[in-house]
Coordinates of C-alpha atoms and ligand atoms in Angstrom, one line a residue:
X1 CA -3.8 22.5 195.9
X2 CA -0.1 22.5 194.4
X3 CA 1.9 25.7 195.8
X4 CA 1.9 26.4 191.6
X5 CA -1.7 26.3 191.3
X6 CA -2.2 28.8 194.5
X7 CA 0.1 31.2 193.4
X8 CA -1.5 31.4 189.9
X9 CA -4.7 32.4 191.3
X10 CA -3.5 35.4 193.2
X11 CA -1.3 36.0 189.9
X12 CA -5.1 36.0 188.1
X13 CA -6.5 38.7 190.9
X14 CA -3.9 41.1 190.8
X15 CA -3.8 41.2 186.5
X16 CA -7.6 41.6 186.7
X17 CA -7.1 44.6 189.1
X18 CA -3.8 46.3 188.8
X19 CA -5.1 48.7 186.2
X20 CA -7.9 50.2 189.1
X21 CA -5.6 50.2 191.0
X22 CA -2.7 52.2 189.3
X23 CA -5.0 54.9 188.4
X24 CA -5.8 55.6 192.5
X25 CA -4.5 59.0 193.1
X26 CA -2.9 58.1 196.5
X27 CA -0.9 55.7 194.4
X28 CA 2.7 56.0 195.2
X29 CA 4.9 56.5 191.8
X30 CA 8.6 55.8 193.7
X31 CA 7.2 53.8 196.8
X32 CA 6.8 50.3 196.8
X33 CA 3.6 48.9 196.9
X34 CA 1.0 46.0 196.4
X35 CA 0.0 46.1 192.4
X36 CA -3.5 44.9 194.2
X37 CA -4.4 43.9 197.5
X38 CA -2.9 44.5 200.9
X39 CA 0.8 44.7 202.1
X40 CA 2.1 44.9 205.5
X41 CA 6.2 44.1 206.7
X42 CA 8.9 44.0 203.9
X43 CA 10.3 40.1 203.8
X44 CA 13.5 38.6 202.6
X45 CA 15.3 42.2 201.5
X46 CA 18.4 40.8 200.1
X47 CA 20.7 41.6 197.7
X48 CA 21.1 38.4 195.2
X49 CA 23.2 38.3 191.9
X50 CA 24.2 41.9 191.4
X51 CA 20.5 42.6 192.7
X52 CA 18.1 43.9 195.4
X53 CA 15.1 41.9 196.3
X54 CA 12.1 42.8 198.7
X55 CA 9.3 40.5 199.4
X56 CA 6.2 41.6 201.3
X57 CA 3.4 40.6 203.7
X58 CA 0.5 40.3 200.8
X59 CA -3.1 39.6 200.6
X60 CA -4.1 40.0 196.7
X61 CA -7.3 39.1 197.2
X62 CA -8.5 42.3 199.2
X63 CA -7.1 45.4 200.7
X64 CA -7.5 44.1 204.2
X65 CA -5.3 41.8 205.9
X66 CA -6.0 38.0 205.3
X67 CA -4.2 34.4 204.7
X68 CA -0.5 35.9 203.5
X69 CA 2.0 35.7 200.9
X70 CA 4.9 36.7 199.7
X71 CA 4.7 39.9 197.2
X72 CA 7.6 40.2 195.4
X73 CA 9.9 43.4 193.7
X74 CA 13.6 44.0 192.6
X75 CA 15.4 46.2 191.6
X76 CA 19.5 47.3 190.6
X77 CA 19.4 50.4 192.2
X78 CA 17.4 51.0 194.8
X79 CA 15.5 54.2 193.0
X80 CA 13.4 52.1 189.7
X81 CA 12.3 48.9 190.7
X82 CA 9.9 46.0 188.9
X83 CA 6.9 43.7 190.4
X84 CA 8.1 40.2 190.2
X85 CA 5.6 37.4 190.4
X86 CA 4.4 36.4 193.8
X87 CA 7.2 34.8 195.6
X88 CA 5.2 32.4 198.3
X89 CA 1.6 31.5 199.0
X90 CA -0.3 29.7 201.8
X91 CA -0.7 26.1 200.2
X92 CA 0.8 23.4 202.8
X93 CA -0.5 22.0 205.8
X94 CA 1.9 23.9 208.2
X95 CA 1.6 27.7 206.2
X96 CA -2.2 27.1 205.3
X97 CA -3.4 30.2 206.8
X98 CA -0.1 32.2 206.1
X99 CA 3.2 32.7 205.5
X100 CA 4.3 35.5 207.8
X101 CA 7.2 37.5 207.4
X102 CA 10.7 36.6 207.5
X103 CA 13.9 37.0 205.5
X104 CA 16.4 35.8 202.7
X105 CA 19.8 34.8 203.0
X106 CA 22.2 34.0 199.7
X107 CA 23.8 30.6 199.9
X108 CA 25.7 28.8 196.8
X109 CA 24.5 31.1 194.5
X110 CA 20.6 30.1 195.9
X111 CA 18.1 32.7 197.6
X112 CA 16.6 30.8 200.6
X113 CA 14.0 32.3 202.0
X114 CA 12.7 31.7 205.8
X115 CA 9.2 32.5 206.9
X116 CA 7.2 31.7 209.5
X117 CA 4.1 28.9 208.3
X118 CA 0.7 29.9 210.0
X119 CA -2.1 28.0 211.2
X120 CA -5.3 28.8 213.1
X121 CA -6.2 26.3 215.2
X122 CA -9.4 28.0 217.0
X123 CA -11.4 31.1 216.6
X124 CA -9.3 33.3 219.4
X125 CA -6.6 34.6 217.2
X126 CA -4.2 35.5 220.2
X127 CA -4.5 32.0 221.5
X128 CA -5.2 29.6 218.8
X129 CA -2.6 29.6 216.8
X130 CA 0.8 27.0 215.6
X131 CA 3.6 28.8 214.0
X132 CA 6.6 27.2 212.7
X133 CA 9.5 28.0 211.0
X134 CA 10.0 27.1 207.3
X135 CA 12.2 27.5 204.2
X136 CA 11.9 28.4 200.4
X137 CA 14.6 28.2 197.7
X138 CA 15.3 29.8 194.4
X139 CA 17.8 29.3 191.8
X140 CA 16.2 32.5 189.6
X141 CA 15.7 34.2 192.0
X142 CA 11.7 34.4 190.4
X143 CA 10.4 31.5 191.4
X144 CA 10.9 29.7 195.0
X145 CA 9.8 26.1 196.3
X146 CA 9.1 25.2 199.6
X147 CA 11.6 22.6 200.9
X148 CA 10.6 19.1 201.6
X149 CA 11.7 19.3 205.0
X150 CA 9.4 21.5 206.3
X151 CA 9.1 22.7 208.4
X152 CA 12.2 23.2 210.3
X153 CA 11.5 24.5 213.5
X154 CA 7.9 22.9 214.4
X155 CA 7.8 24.4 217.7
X156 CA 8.8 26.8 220.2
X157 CA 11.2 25.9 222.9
X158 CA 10.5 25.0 226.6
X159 CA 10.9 27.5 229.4
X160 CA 9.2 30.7 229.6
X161 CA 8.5 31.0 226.4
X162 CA 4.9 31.9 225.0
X163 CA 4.3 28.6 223.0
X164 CA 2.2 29.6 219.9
X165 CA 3.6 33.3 219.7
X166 CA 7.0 32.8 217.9
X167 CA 7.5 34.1 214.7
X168 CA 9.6 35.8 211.8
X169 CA 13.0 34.3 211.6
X170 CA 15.8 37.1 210.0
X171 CA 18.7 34.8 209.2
X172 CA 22.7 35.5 209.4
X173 CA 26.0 33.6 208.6
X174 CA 28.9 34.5 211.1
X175 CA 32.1 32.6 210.2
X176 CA 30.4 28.8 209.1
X177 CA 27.3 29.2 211.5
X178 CA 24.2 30.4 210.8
X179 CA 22.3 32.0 213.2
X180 CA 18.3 32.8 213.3
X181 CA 16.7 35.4 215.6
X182 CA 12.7 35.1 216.0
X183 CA 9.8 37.1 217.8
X184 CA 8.4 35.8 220.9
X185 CA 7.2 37.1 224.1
X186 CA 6.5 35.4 227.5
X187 CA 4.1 33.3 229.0
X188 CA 3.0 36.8 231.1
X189 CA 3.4 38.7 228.0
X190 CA 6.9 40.4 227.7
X191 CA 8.7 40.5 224.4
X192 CA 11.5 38.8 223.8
X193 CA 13.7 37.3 221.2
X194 CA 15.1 33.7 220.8
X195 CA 18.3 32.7 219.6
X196 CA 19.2 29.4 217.0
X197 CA 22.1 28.4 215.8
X198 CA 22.7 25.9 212.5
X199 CA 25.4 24.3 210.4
X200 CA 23.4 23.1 207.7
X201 CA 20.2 25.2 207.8
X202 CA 17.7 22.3 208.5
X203 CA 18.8 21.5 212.1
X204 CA 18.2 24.2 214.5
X205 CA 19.7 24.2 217.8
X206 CA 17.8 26.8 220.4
X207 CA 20.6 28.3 222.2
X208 CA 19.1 30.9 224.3
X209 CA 16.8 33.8 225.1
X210 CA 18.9 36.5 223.7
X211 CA 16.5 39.3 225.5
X212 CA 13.2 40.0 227.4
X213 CA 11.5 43.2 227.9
X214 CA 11.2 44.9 231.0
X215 CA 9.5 47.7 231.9
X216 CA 7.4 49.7 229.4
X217 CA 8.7 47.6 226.7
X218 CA 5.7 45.5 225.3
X219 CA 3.7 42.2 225.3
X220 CA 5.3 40.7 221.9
X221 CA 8.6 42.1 220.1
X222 CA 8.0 41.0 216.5
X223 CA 10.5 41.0 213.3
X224 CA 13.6 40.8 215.1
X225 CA 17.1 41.8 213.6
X226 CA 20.2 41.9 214.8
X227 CA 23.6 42.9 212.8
X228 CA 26.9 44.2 213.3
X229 CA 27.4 48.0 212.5
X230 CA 30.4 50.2 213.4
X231 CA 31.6 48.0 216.6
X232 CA 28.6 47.4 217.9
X233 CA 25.6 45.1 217.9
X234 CA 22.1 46.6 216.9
X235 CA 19.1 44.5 217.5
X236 CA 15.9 46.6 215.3
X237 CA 12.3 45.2 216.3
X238 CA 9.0 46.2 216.8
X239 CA 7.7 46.0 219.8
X240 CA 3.9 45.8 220.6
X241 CA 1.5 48.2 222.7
X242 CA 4.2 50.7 224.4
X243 CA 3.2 53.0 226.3
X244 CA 3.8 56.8 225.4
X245 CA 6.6 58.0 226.8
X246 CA 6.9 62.2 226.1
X247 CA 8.0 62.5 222.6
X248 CA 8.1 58.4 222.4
X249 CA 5.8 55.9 221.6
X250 CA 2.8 57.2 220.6
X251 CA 1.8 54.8 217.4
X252 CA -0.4 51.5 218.1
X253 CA 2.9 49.8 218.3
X254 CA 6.9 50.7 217.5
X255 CA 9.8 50.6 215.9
X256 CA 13.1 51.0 217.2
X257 CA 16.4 49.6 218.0
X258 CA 19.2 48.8 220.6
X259 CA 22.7 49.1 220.9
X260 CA 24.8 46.1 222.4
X261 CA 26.7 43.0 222.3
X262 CA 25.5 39.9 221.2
X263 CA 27.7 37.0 222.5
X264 CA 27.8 34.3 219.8
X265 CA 28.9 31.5 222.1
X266 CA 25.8 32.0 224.5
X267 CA 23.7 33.3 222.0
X268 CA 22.7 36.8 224.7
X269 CA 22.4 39.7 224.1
X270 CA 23.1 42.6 226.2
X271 CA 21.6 46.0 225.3
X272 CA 21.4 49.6 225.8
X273 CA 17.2 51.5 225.7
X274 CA 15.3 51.3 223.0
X275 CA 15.7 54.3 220.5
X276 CA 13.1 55.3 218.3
X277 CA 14.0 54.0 214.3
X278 CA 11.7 57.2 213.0
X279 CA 10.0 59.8 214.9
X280 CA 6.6 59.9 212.7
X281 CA 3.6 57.7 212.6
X282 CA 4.1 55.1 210.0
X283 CA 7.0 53.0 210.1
X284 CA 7.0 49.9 211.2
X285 CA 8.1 46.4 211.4
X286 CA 11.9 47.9 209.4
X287 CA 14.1 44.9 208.2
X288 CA 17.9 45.7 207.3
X289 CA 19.9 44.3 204.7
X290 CA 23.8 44.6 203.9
X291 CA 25.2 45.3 200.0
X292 CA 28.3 44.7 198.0
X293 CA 29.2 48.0 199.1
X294 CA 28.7 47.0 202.9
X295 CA 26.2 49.4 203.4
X296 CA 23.4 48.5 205.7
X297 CA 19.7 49.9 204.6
X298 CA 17.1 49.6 206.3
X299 CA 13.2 49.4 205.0
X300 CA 10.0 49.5 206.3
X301 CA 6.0 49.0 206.1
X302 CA 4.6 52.8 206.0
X303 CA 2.2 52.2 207.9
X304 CA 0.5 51.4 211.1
X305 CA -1.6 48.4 212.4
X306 CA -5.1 49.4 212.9
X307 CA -4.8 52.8 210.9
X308 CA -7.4 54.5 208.9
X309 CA -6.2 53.5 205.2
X310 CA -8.3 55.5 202.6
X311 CA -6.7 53.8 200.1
X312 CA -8.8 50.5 200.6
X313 CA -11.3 52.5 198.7
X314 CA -9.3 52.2 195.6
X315 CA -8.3 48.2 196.2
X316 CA -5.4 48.4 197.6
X317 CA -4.0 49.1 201.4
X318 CA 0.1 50.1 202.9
X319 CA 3.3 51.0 201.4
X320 CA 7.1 50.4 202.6
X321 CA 9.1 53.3 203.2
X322 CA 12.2 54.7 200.6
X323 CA 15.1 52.3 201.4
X324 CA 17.5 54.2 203.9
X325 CA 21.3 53.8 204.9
X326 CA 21.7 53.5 208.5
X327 CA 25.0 54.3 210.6
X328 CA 26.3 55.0 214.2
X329 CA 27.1 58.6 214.6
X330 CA 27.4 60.1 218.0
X331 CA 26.1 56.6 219.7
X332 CA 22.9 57.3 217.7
X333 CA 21.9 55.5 214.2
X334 CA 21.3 57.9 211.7
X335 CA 19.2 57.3 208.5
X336 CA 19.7 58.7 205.2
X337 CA 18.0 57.6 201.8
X338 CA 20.0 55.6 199.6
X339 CA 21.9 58.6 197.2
X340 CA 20.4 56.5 193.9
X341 CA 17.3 58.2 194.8
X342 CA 18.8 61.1 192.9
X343 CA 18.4 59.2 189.4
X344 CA 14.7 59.8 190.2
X345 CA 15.1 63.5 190.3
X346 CA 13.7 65.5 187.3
X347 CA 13.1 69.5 186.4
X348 CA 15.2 70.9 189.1
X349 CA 14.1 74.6 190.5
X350 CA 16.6 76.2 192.8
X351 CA 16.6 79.1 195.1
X352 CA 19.1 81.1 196.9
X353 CA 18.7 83.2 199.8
X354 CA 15.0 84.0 200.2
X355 CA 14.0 86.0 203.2
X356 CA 10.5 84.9 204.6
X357 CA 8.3 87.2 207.2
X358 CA 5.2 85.9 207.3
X359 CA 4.0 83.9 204.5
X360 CA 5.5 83.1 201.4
X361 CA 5.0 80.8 198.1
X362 CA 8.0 80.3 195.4
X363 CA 7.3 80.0 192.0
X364 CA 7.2 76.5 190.8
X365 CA 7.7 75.0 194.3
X366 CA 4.3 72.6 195.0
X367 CA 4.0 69.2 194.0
X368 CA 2.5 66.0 195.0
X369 CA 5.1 63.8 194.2
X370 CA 8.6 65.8 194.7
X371 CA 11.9 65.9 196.7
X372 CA 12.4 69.2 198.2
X373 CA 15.8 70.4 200.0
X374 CA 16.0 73.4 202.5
X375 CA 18.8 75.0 204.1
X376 CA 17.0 77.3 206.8
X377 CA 18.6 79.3 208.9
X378 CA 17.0 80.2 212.0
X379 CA 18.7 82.9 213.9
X380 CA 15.5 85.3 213.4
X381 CA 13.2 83.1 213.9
X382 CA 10.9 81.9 216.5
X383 CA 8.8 79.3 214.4
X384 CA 9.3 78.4 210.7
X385 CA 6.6 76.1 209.0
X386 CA 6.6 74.3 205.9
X387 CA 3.4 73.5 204.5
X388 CA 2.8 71.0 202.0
X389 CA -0.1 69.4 200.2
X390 CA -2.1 72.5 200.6
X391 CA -5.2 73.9 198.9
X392 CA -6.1 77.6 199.6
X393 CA -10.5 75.8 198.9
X394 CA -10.4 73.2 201.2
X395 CA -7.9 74.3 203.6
X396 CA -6.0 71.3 203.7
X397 CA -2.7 71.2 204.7
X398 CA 0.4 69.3 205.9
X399 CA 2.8 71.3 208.1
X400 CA 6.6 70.4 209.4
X401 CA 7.6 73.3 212.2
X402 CA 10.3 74.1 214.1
X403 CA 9.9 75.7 217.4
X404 CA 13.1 77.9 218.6
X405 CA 11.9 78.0 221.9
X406 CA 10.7 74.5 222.6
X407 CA 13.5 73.2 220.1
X408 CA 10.9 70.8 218.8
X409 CA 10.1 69.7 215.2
X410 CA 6.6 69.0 214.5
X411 CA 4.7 66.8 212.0
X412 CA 0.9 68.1 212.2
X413 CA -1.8 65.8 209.7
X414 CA -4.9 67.0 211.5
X415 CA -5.7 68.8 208.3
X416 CA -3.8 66.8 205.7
X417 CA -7.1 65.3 203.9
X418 CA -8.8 62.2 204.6
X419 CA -7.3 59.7 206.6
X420 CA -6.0 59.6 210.0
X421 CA -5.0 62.7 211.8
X422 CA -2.5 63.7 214.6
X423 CA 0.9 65.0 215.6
X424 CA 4.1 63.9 216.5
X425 CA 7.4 66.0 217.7
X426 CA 10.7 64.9 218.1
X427 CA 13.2 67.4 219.8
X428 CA 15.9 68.6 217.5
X429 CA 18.8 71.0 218.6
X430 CA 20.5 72.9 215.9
X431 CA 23.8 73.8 215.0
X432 CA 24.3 77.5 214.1
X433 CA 20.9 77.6 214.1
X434 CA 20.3 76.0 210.5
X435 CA 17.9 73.6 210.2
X436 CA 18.3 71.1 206.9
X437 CA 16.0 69.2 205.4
X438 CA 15.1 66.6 202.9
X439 CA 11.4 65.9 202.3
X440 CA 10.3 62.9 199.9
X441 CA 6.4 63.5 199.0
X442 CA 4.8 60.7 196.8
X443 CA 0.8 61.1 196.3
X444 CA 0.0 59.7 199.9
X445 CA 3.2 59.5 202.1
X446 CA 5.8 62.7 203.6
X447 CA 9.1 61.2 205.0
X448 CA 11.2 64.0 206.1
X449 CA 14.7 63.9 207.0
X450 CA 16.0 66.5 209.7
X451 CA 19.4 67.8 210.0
X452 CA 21.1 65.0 207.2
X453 CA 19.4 62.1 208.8
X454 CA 19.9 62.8 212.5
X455 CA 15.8 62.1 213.2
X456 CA 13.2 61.0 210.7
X457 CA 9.6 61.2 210.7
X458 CA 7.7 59.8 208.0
X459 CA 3.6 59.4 207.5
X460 CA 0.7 58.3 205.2
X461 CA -1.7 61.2 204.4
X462 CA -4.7 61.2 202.2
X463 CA -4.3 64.7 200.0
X464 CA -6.8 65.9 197.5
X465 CA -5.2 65.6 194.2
X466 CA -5.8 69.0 193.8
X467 CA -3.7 69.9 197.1
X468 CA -0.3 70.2 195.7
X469 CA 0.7 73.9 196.9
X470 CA 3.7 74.5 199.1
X471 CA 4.0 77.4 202.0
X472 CA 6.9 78.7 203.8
X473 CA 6.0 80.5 207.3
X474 CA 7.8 82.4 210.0
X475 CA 7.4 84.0 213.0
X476 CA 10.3 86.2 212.5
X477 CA 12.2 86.0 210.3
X478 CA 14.4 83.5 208.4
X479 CA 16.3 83.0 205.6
X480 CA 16.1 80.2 203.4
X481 CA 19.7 80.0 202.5
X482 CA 18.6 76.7 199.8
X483 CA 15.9 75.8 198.3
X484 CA 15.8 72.8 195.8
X485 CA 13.3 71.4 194.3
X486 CA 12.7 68.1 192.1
X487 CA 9.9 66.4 190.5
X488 CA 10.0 62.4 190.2
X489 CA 8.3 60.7 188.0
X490 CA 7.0 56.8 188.0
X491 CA 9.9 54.3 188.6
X492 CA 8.1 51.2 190.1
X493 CA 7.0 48.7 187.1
Ligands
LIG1 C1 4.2 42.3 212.0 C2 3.5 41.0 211.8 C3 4.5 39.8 212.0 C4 3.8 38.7 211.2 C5 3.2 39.5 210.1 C6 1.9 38.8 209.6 O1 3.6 43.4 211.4 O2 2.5 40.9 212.8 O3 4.9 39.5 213.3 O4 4.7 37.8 210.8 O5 2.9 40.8 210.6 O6 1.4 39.5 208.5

């Protein structure tokens, strides 16, 4: 069947469902996500002819992973954005079973996409597989055809190089070369990344293994990206099955980056650890673009491979995170959402100087789907909790803490609702003892930014609807110096 015909049918699935599915209450209303169907890793996040663009990993046909395509949204500020048609489906010999992630580049006015073509070639899906690297173009930036000469990589490189596991090119131009970094790992199962080079963007020279794991550093490093920021070199991947590490590493697999130098005549890279990208327990597989403004954001699927996802009950399954500004500060990135988001904000409450000893609500503070700002100031205080999403019935509650004495900050979801529990900490030391933060709530997702983007954590959680009340707690006591709060309404189309 034609690519045309292919991508018509899923068209056809997603109108017959997207009304069931927009009335799920765990639906996100400023999020991005699948109108129907699954979604894993944002693709292609580019910014094209005055506008942004995110594809996605997409299976319309149910919410579990399958055969994938290319969902499609953009969007000319970042905060309201609108579902495009989808972008790429599985229709040629060489992406039959799937067109896996990868990214978009602008070139003469022409979004090129480059994704990774799936095929199955057995029944053991670690073993039997061919992957091979392959381009789409757009003039509309709508609709994109596949380019004759596909595919462009067919295989992976010699040396000790897994031969089947190599996957999701993220394309650059430095100077008048292009340059493609892909996943790979091993023959013995360490992750590493592989380096191209190209003139014209159809022959590919293999330069070098930029990087290889060592250590507690994974069997496969998928959706490599490397780009210049402030000086330096950062590399961002995901790496799979880390091992925990104290406050590190405890999702399935992670997200994270490097600091280094990547030498563009020997196509190496030399690197510093790997940092955690977001301290919670759904981010993963984040891919960076750059603006007109020269800002570098950064977005991500919000969630995690394997995860309980309640949602699937409603048709649809995953999410990607709000789109966030990263930068070096301190020989750390920090991450910040994009300041359009504050076109989204609505009905603003504000509170000065509250004093909380125990347990305390404010009047018109709750909310499922919300942006809430606190200035705390902790010289009192032992332990101050925030607690969202609760419900005085069922007892459900979300709860961000911050432990004086242990200087930790803790997301707890073992009560949150359906869905899957846990906790995660990150250690944060404060200034003056104030504590700031910015918390983003939309129907099934908390992202919370601590201390103006110094650590993140973000998370799915499944919520009754009727859970929208919001607790302050301390052990001691503190004083919340700010309080803001905003309601946003629907701004995805
Ligand atoms: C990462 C990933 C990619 C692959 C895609 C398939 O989550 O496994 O490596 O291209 O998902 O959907």
């Amino acid at each position: 069947m034609k690519h045309q015909e292919v991508l018509k049918q899923a068209q056809d699935k997603i109108d017959e469902l997207k009304e069931t599915v927009s009335n799920s209450h765990w639906y996100p209303k400023y999020h991005i996500a699948p109108q129907v169907g699954w979604m894993n890793d944002p693709n292609g996040f580019s910014y094209f002819a005055g506008e942004y663009h995110v594809f996605f990993q997409h299976h319309p046909f149910s919410p579990h992973w399958g055969p994938m395509y290319w969902g499609h949204a953009k969007s000319k500020n970042l905060a309201t954005w609108e579902h495009l048609p989808i972008a790429l489906a599985p229709s040629e010999e060489y992406d039959k079973d799937g067109c896996f992630s990868g990214s978009a580049v602008e070139i003469d006015n022409k979004l090129y996409l480059f994704y990774t073509g799936n095929v199955w070639t057995g029944e053991d899906r670690d073993h039997d597989l061919k992957q091979v690297q392959c381009v789409a173009i757009s003039e509309d930036g709508v609709h994109f055809e596949k380019d004759e000469k596909n595919p462009v990589i067919t295989s992976a490189p010699e040396g000790d190089i897994h031969p089947f596991h190599f996957r999701d090119p993220k394309v650059w131009k430095k100077d008048e070369t292009y340059y493609m970094v892909l996943g790979s790992k091993t023959k013995e199962n360490r992750g590493q990344i592989l380096l191209y080079r190209s003139k014209d963007l159809y022959e590919w020279e293999f330069m070098n293994i930029a990087a290889t794991g060592e250590g507690n550093f994974g069997f496969m490093w998928e959706c490599p990206d490397i780009f210049h920021l402030d000086g330096h070199d950062i590399l961002l991947m995901s790496p799979q099955g880390m091992k925990p590490e104290e406050h590190k590493y405890h999702n399935l697999h992670q997200s994270g980056y490097c600091i280094g130098h990547f030498d563009y005549e020997t196509g190496i890279y030399q690197h510093g650890p790997f940092e955690m990208l977001d301290y919670g327990f759904d981010v993963y597989a984040p891919q960076s673009t750059i603006d007109d403004q020269g800002r570098r954001i950064v977005i991500a699927w919000m969630n995690m491979w394997e995860s309980d996802m309640p949602e699937q009950q409603h048709e649809w399954a995953g999410s990607l995170t709000l789109p966030r500004i990263v930068t070096m500060e301190n020989g750390e990135l920090r991450s910040r959402p994009v300041p359009e988001l504050e076109l989204l904000r609505e009905e603003e409450i504000k509170y000065e100087n509250i004093k909380v000893a125990g347990q305390k609500e404010l009047d018109g503070i709750k909310g499922s789907c919300i942006e809430l700002k606190l200035s705390i100031d902790m010289m009192d205080s032992s332990m101050f909790s925030i607690k969202l999403r609760t419900n005085p019935e069922s007892g459900e509650e979300t709860v961000l803490s911050y432990d004086s004495s242990t200087n930790l900050f803790t997301f707890n979801r073992d009560k949150s609702g359906a869905g899957p529990r846990g906790v995660r900490h990150v250690p944060i030391s404060l200034n003056n003892n104030k504590l700031h933060l910015q918390i983003f709530l939309d129907q099934s997702s908390v992202e919370v930014f601590i201390n103006d983007g110094e650590k993140v954590m973000t998370g799915r959680i499944y919520p009754d609807e009727k859970s929208t009340g919001v607790q302050f707690i301390s052990e001691g006591d503190v004083t919340l110096d700010m309080v803001e709060k905003w309601n946003i309404s629907k701004s995805i189309r």
